[in-house]
CSV table of C-alpha atoms and ligand atoms in Angstrom, one decimal:
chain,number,residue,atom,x,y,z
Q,1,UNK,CA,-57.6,208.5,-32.0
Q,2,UNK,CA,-54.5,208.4,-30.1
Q,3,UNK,CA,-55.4,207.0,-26.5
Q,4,UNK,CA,-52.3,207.2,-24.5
Q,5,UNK,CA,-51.9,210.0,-21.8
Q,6,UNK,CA,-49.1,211.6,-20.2
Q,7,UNK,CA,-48.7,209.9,-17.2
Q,8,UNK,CA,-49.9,212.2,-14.5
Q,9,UNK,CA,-46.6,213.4,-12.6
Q,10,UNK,CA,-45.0,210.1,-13.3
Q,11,UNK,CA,-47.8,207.8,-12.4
Q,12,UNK,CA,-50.8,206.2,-13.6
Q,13,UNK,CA,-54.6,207.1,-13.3
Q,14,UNK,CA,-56.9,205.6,-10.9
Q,15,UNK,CA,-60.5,205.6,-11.8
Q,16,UNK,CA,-63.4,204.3,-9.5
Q,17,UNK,CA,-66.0,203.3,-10.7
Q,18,UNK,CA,-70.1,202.9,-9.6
Q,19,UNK,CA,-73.0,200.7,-11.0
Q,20,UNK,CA,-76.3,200.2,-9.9
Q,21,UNK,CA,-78.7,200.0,-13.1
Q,22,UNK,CA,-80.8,197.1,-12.0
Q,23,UNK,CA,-80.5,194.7,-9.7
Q,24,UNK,CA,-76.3,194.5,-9.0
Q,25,UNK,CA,-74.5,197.1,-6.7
Q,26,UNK,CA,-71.0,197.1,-8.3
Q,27,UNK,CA,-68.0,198.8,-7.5
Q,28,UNK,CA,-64.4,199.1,-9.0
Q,29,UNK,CA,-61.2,200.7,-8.9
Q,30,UNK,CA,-58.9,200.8,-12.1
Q,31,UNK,CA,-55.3,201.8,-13.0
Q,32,UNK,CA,-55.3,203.7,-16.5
Q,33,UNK,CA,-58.7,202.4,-17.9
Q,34,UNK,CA,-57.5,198.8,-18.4
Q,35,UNK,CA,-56.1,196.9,-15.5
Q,36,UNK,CA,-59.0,196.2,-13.0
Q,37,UNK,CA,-56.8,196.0,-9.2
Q,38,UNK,CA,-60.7,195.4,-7.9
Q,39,UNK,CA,-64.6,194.1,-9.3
Q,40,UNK,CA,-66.6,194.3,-6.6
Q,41,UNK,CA,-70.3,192.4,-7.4
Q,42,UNK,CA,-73.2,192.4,-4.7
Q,43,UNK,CA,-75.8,190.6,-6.4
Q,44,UNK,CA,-79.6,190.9,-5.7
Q,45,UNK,CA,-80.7,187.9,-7.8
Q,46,UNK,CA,-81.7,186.0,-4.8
Q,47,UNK,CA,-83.6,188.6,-3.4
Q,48,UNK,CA,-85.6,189.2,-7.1
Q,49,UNK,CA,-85.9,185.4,-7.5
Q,50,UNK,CA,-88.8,184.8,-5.5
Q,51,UNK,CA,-90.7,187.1,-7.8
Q,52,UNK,CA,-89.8,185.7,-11.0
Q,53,UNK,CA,-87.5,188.8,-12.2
Q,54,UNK,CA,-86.5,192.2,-10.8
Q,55,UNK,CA,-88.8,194.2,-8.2
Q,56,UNK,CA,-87.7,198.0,-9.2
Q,57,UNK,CA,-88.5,199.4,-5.5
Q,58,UNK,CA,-86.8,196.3,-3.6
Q,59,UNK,CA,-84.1,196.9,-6.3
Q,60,UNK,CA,-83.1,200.5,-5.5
Q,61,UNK,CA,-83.7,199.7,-1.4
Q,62,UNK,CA,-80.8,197.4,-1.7
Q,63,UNK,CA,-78.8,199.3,-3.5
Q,64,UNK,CA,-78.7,202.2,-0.6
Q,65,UNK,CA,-78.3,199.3,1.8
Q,66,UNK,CA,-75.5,197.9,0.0
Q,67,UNK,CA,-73.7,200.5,-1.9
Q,68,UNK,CA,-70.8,202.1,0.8
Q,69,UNK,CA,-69.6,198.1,2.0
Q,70,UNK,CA,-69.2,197.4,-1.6
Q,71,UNK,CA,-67.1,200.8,-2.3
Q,72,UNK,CA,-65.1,200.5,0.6
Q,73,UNK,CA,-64.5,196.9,-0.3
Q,74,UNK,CA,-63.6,197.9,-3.3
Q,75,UNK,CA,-61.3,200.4,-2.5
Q,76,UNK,CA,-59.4,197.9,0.2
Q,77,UNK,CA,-58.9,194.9,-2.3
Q,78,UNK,CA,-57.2,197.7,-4.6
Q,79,UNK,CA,-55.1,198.5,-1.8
Q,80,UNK,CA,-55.5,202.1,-2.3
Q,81,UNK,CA,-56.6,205.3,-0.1
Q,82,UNK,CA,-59.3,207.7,-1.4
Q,83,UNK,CA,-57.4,210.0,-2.0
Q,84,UNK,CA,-55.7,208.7,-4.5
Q,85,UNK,CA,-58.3,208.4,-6.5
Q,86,UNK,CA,-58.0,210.6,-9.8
Q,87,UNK,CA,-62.2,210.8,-11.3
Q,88,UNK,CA,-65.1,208.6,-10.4
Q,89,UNK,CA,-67.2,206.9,-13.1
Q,90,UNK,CA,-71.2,206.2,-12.7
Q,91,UNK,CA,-73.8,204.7,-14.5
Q,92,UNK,CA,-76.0,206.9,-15.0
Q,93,UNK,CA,-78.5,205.2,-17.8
Q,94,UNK,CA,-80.1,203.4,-19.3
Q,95,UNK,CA,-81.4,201.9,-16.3
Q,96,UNK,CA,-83.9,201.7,-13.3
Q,97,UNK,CA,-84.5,205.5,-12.6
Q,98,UNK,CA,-84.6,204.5,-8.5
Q,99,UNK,CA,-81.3,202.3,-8.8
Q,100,UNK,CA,-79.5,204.8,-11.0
Q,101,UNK,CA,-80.4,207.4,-8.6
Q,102,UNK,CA,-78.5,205.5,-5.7
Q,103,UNK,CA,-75.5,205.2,-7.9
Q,104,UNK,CA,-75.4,208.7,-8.9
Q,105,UNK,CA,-76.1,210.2,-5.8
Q,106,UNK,CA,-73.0,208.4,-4.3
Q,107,UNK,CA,-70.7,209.2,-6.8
Q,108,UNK,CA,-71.7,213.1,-6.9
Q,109,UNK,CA,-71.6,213.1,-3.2
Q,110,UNK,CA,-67.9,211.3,-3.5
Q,111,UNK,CA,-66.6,213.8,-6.2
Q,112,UNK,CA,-68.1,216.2,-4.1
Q,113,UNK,CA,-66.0,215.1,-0.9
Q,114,UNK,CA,-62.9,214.0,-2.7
Q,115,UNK,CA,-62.6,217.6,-5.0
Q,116,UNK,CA,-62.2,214.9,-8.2
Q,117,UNK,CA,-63.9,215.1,-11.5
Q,118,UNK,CA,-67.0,213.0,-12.2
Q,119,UNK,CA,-67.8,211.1,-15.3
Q,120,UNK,CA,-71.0,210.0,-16.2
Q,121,UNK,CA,-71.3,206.6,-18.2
Q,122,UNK,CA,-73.4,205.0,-20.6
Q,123,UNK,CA,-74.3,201.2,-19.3
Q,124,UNK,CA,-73.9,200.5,-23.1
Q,125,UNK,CA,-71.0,201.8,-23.4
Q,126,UNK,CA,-70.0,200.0,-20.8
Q,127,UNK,CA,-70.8,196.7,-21.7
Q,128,UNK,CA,-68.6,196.7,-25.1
Q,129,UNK,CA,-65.7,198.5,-22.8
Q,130,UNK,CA,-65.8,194.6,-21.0
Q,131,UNK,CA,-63.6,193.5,-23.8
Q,132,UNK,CA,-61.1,196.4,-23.7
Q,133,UNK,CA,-60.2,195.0,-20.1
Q,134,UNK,CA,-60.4,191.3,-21.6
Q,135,UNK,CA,-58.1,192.0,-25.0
Q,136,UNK,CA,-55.7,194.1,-23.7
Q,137,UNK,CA,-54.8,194.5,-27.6
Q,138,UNK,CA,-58.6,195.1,-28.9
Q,139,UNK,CA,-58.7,198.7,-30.4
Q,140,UNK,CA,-61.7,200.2,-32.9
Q,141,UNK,CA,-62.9,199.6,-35.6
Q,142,UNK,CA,-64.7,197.0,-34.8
Q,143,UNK,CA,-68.4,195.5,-35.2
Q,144,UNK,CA,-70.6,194.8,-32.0
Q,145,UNK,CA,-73.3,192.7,-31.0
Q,146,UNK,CA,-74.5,193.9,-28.1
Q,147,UNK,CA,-77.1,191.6,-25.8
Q,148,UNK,CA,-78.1,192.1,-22.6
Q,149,UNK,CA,-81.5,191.5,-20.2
Q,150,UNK,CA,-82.4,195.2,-21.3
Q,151,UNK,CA,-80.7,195.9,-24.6
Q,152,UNK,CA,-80.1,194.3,-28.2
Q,153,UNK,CA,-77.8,196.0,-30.7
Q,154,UNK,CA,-75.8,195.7,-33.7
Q,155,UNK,CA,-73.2,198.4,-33.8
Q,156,UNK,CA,-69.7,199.3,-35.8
Q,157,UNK,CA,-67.6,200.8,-33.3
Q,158,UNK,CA,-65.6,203.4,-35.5
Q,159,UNK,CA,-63.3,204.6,-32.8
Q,160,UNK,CA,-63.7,204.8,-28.8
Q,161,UNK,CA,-67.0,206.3,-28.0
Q,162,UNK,CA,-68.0,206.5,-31.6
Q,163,UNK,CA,-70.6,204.3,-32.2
Q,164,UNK,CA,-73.0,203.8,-35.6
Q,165,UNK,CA,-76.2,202.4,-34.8
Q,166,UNK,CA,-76.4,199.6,-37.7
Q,167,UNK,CA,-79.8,197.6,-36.0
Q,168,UNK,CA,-81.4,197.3,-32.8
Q,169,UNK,CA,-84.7,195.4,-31.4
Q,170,UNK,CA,-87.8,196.6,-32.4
Q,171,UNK,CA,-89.4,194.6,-29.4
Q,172,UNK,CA,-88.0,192.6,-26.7
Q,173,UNK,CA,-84.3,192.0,-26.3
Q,174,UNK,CA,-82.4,189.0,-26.7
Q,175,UNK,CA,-82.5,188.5,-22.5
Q,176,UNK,CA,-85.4,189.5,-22.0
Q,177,UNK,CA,-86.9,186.8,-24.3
Q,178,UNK,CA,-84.8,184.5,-22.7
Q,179,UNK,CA,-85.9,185.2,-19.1
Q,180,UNK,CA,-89.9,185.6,-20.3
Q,181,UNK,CA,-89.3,181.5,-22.0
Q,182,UNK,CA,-87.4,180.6,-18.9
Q,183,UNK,CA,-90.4,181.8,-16.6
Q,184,UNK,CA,-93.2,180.0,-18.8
Q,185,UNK,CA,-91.0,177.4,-18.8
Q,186,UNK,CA,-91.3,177.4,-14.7
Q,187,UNK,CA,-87.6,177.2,-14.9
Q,188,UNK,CA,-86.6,180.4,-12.7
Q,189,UNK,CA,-84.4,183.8,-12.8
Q,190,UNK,CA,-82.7,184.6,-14.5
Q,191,UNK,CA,-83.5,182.4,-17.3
Q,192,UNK,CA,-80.7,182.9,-19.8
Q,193,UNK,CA,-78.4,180.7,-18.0
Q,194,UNK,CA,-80.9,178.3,-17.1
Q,195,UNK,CA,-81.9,177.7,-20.9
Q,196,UNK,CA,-78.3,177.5,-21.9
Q,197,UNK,CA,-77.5,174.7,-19.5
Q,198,UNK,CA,-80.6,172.9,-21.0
Q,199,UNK,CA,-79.7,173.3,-24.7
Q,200,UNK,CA,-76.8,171.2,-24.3
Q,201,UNK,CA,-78.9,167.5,-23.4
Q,202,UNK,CA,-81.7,169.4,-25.9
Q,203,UNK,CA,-82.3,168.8,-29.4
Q,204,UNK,CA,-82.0,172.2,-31.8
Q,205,UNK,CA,-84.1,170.3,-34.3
Q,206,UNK,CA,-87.4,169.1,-32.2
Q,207,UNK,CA,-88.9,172.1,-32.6
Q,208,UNK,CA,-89.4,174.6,-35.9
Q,209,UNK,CA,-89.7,178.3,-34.1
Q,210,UNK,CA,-89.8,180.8,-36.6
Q,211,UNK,CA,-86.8,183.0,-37.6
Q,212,UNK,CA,-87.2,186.4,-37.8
Q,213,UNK,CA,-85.3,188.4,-39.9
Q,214,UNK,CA,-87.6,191.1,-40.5
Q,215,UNK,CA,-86.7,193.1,-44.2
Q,216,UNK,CA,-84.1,191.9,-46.2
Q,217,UNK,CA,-81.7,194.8,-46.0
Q,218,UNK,CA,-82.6,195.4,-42.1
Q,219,UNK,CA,-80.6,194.8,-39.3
Q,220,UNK,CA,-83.0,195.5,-36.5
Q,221,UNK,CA,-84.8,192.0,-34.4
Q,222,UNK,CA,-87.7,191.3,-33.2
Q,223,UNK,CA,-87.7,188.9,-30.5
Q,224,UNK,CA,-91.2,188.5,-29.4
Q,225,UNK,CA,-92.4,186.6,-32.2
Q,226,UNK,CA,-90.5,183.8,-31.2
Q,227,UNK,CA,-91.0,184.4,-27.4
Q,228,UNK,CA,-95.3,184.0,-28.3
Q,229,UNK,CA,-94.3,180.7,-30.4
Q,230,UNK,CA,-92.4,179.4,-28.0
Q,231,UNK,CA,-95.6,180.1,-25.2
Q,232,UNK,CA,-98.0,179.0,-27.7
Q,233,UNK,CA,-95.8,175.6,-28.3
Q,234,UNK,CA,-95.8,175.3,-24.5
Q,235,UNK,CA,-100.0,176.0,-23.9
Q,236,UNK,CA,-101.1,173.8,-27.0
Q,237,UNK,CA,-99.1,170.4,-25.4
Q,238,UNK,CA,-100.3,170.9,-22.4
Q,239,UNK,CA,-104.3,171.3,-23.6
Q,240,UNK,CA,-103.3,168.3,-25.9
Q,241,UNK,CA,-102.2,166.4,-22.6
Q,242,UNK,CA,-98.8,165.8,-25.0
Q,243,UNK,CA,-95.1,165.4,-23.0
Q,244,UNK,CA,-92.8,169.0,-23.5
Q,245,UNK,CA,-89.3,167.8,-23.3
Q,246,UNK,CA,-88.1,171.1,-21.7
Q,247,UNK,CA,-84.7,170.1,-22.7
Q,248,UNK,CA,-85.9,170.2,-26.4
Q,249,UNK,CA,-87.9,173.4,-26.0
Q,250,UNK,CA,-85.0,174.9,-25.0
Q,251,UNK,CA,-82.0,174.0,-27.3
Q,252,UNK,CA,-84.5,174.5,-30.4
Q,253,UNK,CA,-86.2,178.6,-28.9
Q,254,UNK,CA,-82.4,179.3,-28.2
Q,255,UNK,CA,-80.7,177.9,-31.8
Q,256,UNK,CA,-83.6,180.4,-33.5
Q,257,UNK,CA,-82.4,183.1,-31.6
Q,258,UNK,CA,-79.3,182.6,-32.4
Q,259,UNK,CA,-79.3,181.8,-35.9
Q,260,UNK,CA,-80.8,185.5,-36.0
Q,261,UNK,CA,-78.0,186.9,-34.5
Q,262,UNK,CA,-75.2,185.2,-36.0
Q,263,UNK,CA,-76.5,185.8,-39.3
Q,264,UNK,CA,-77.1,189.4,-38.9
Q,265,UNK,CA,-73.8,190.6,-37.2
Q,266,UNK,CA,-71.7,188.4,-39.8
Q,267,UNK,CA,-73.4,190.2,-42.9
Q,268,UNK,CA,-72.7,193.2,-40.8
Q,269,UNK,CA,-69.5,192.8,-40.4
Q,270,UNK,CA,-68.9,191.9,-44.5
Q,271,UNK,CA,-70.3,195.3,-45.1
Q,272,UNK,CA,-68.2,197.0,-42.6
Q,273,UNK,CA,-65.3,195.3,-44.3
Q,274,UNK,CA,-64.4,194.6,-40.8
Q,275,UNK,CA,-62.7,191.1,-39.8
Q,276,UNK,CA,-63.4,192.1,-35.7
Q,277,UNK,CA,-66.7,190.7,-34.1
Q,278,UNK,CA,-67.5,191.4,-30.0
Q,279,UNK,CA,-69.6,190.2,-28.4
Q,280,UNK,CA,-71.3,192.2,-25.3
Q,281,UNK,CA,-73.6,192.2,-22.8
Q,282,UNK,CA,-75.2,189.3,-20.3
Q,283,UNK,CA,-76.3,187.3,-23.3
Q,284,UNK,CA,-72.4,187.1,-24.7
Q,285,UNK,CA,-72.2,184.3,-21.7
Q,286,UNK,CA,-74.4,181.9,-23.6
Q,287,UNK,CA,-71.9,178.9,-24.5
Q,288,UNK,CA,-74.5,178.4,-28.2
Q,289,UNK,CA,-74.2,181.8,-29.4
Q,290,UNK,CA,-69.9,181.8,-28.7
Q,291,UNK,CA,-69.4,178.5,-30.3
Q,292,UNK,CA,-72.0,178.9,-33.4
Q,293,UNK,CA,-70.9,182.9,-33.7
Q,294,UNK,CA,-66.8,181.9,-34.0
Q,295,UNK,CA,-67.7,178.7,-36.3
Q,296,UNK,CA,-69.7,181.1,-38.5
Q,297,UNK,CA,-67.3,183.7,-38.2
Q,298,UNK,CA,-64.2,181.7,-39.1
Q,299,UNK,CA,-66.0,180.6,-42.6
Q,300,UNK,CA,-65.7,183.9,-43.5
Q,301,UNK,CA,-61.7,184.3,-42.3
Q,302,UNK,CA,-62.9,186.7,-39.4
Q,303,UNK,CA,-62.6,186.3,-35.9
Q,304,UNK,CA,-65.1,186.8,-32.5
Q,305,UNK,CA,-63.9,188.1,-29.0
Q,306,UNK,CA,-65.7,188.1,-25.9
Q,307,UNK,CA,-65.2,188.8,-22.0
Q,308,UNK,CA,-65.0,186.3,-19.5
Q,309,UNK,CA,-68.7,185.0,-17.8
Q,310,UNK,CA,-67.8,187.9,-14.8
Q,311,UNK,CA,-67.6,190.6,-17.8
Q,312,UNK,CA,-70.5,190.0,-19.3
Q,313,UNK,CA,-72.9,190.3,-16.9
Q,314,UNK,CA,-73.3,193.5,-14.9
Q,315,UNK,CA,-69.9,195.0,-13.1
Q,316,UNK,CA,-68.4,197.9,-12.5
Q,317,UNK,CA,-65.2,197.4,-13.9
Q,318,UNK,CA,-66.7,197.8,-17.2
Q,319,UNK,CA,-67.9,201.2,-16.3
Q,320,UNK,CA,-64.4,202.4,-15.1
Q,321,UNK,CA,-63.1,201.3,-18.5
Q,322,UNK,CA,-65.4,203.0,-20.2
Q,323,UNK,CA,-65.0,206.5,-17.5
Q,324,UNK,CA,-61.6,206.8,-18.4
Q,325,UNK,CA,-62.1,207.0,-22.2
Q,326,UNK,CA,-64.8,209.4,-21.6
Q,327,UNK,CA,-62.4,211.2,-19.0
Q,328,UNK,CA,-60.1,211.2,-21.9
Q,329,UNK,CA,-62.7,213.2,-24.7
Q,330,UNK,CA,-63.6,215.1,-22.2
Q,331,UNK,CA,-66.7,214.0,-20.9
Q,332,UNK,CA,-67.0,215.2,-17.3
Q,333,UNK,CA,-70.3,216.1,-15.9
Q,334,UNK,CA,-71.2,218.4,-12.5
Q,335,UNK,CA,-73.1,218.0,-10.0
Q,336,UNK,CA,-76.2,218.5,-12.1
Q,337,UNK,CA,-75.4,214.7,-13.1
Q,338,UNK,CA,-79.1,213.1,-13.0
Q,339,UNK,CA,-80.3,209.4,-13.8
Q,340,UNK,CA,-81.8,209.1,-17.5
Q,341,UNK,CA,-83.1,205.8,-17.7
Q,342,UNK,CA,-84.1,205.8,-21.5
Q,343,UNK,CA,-80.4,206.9,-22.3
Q,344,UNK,CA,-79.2,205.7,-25.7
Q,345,UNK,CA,-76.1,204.3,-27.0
Q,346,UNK,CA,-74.1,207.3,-28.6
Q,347,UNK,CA,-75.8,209.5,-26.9
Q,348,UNK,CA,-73.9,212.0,-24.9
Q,349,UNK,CA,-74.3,215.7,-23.7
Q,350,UNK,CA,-71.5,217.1,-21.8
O,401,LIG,O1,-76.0,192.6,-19.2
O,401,LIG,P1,-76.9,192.1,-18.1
O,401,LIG,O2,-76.3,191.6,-16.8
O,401,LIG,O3,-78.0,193.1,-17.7
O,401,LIG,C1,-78.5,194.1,-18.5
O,401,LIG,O4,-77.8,195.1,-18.8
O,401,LIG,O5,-79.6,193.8,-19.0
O,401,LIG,O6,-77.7,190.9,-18.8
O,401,LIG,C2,-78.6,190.1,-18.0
O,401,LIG,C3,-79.3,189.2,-19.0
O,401,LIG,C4,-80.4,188.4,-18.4
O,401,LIG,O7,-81.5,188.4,-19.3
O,401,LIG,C5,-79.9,186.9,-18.4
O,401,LIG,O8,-80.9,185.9,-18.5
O,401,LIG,C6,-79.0,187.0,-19.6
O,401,LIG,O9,-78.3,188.2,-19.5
O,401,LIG,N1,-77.9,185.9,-19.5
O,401,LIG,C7,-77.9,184.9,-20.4
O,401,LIG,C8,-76.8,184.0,-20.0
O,401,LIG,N2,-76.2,184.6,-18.9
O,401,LIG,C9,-77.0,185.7,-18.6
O,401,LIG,N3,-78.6,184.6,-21.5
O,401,LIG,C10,-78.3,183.5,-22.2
O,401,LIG,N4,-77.3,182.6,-21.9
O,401,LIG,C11,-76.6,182.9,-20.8
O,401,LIG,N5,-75.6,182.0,-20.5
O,402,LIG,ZN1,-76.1,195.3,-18.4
């Protein structure tokens, strides 16, 4: 699909862009999909900490107390007016229904104002758009692993906004396990981080947690048998009185995780006779699964991209990358736009 518009009187487009799925209020302006001029991030991770992972009803609250500074913020770094602004991106699932609404709200109420056209994004979506703003030359087809806090997913990514669904988690996803480990653990929130610092004095071998690969010819996961064996591990040293080497614990849950992963998205990739894998989502951060993926990956003459740590995580320059290819096929919404928090990947009513 050819992706290249006529410049609009001589100029370039400027998207802004709104996300508030869970517990960041982002914000970001855009010149023709690619080129971020702002990322704005307001955090709530320190405000979640103290309860051990993200209240939903604190969550949205900060969102309507943060959500016009970071716009307006995010609108001066990018040294532009309002009204130059040409469509307005939101998140509108999957996601927290409250925080989604917050996000929503304010970008209907903007498009509203402003007399633009609004475009409602998949957070997906958005996601795998982080490496469209990282590789200025990365164009379809290519295959995706997709791991977030919420989300786990194996897809081929036929052309922009065209996604086949090869294998997703039946259970908990890849973040999620991480976080859940992290917190038995007693190591904090978010826990993905946390474990991957760990791994790195750990030892991958101290520990055999099981693999789980589900059918031969599947390319789904399951994550919480390893999350239980990893809680199990944890309770039975402690009744025996034995010494956990957290360090250990750590480095050998997050290599069988891995392995998982890796294996699947490179025999994925074979079949799709495709040489491209991406890597998307919070997870993509985790130092093991880059190195082991590209090692793996190069065996087999293909290459791995990924975003930069600010990417991967939740932003709104994602979003407005992935607003302006929707913009492009055509995707606008009204004012009708609502939150759908179960909203899948591929999924897309005009
Ligand atoms: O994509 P994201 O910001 O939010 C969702 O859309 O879910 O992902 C957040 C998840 C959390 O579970 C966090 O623990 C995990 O990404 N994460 C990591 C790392 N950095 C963030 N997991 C493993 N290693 C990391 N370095
Ligand atoms: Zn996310």
């Amino acid at each position: 699909m050819n992706k290249i518009l006529p410049p609009k009187n001589g100029k370039y487009y400027l998207t802004l862009a709104i996300e508030s799925s869970c517990d960041e209020t982002a914000a970001a302006v855009l010149k023709d999909g690619r080129e971020v001029l702002s990322n704005i991030i307001s955090s709530q991770i320190d405000v979640h900490k103290k309860f051990g992972g993200v209240v939903p009803e604190v969550a949205s609250r900060k969102h309507v107390e943060n959500i016009d500074m970071v716009i307006q913020q995010a609108i001066d770094e990018a040294k532009v007016s309002l009204e130059d602004i040409d469509h307005i991106g939101v998140t509108y699932g999957p996601g927290l229904v409250g925080a989604l609404l917050v996000g929503v709200s304010t970008a209907k109420a903007m498009a509203y104002a402003l007399d633009i056209p609004l475009v409602g994004v998949n957070h997906i979506e958005g996601h795998i758009c982080a490496n469209y703003i990282q590789h200025p030359e990365l164009k379809p087809p290519f295959l995706c692993l997709i791991v977030s806090g919420g989300h786990t997913h194996l897809a081929y990514v036929k052309d922009y906004g065209v996604y086949e669904i090869l294998g997703r988690t039946r259970d908990d996803a890849v973040g999620e396990a991480f976080d859940k480990v992290a917190r038995a653990m007693g190591l904090g929130y978010p826990g993905g981080p946390l474990i991957d610092q760990l791994s790195k004095i750990g030892d991958s071998k101290a520990i055999k947690f099981p693999r789980s690969y589900l059918e031969a010819d599947s390319y789904d996961f399951s994550f919480s048998g390893i999350k239980s064996a990893v809680l199990n591990y944890l309770n039975s040293q402690k009744q025996k009185e034995m010494e956990i080497i957290e360090a250990d614990v750590a480095a050998s849950f997050q290599v069988a995780v891995i392995e998982v992963l890796v294996t699947k998205a490179i025999k994925a990739a074979k079949e799709k006779h495709t040489d491209q894998i991406v890597l998307a989502g919070g997870v993509a951060a985790n130092s093991g699964l880059r190195e082991h993926l590209k090692k793996e990956a190069e065996k087999e003459g293909m290459h791995v991209l990924y975003p930069d740590i600010k990417l991967c995580t939740d932003n709104a320059a994602m979003i407005g990358c992935a607003t302006f290819y929707d913009y492009i096929d055509g995707y606008k919404k009204d004012l009708y736009l609502n939150a759908i928090p179960n909203l899948k990947l591929g999924e897309k009513n005009r």
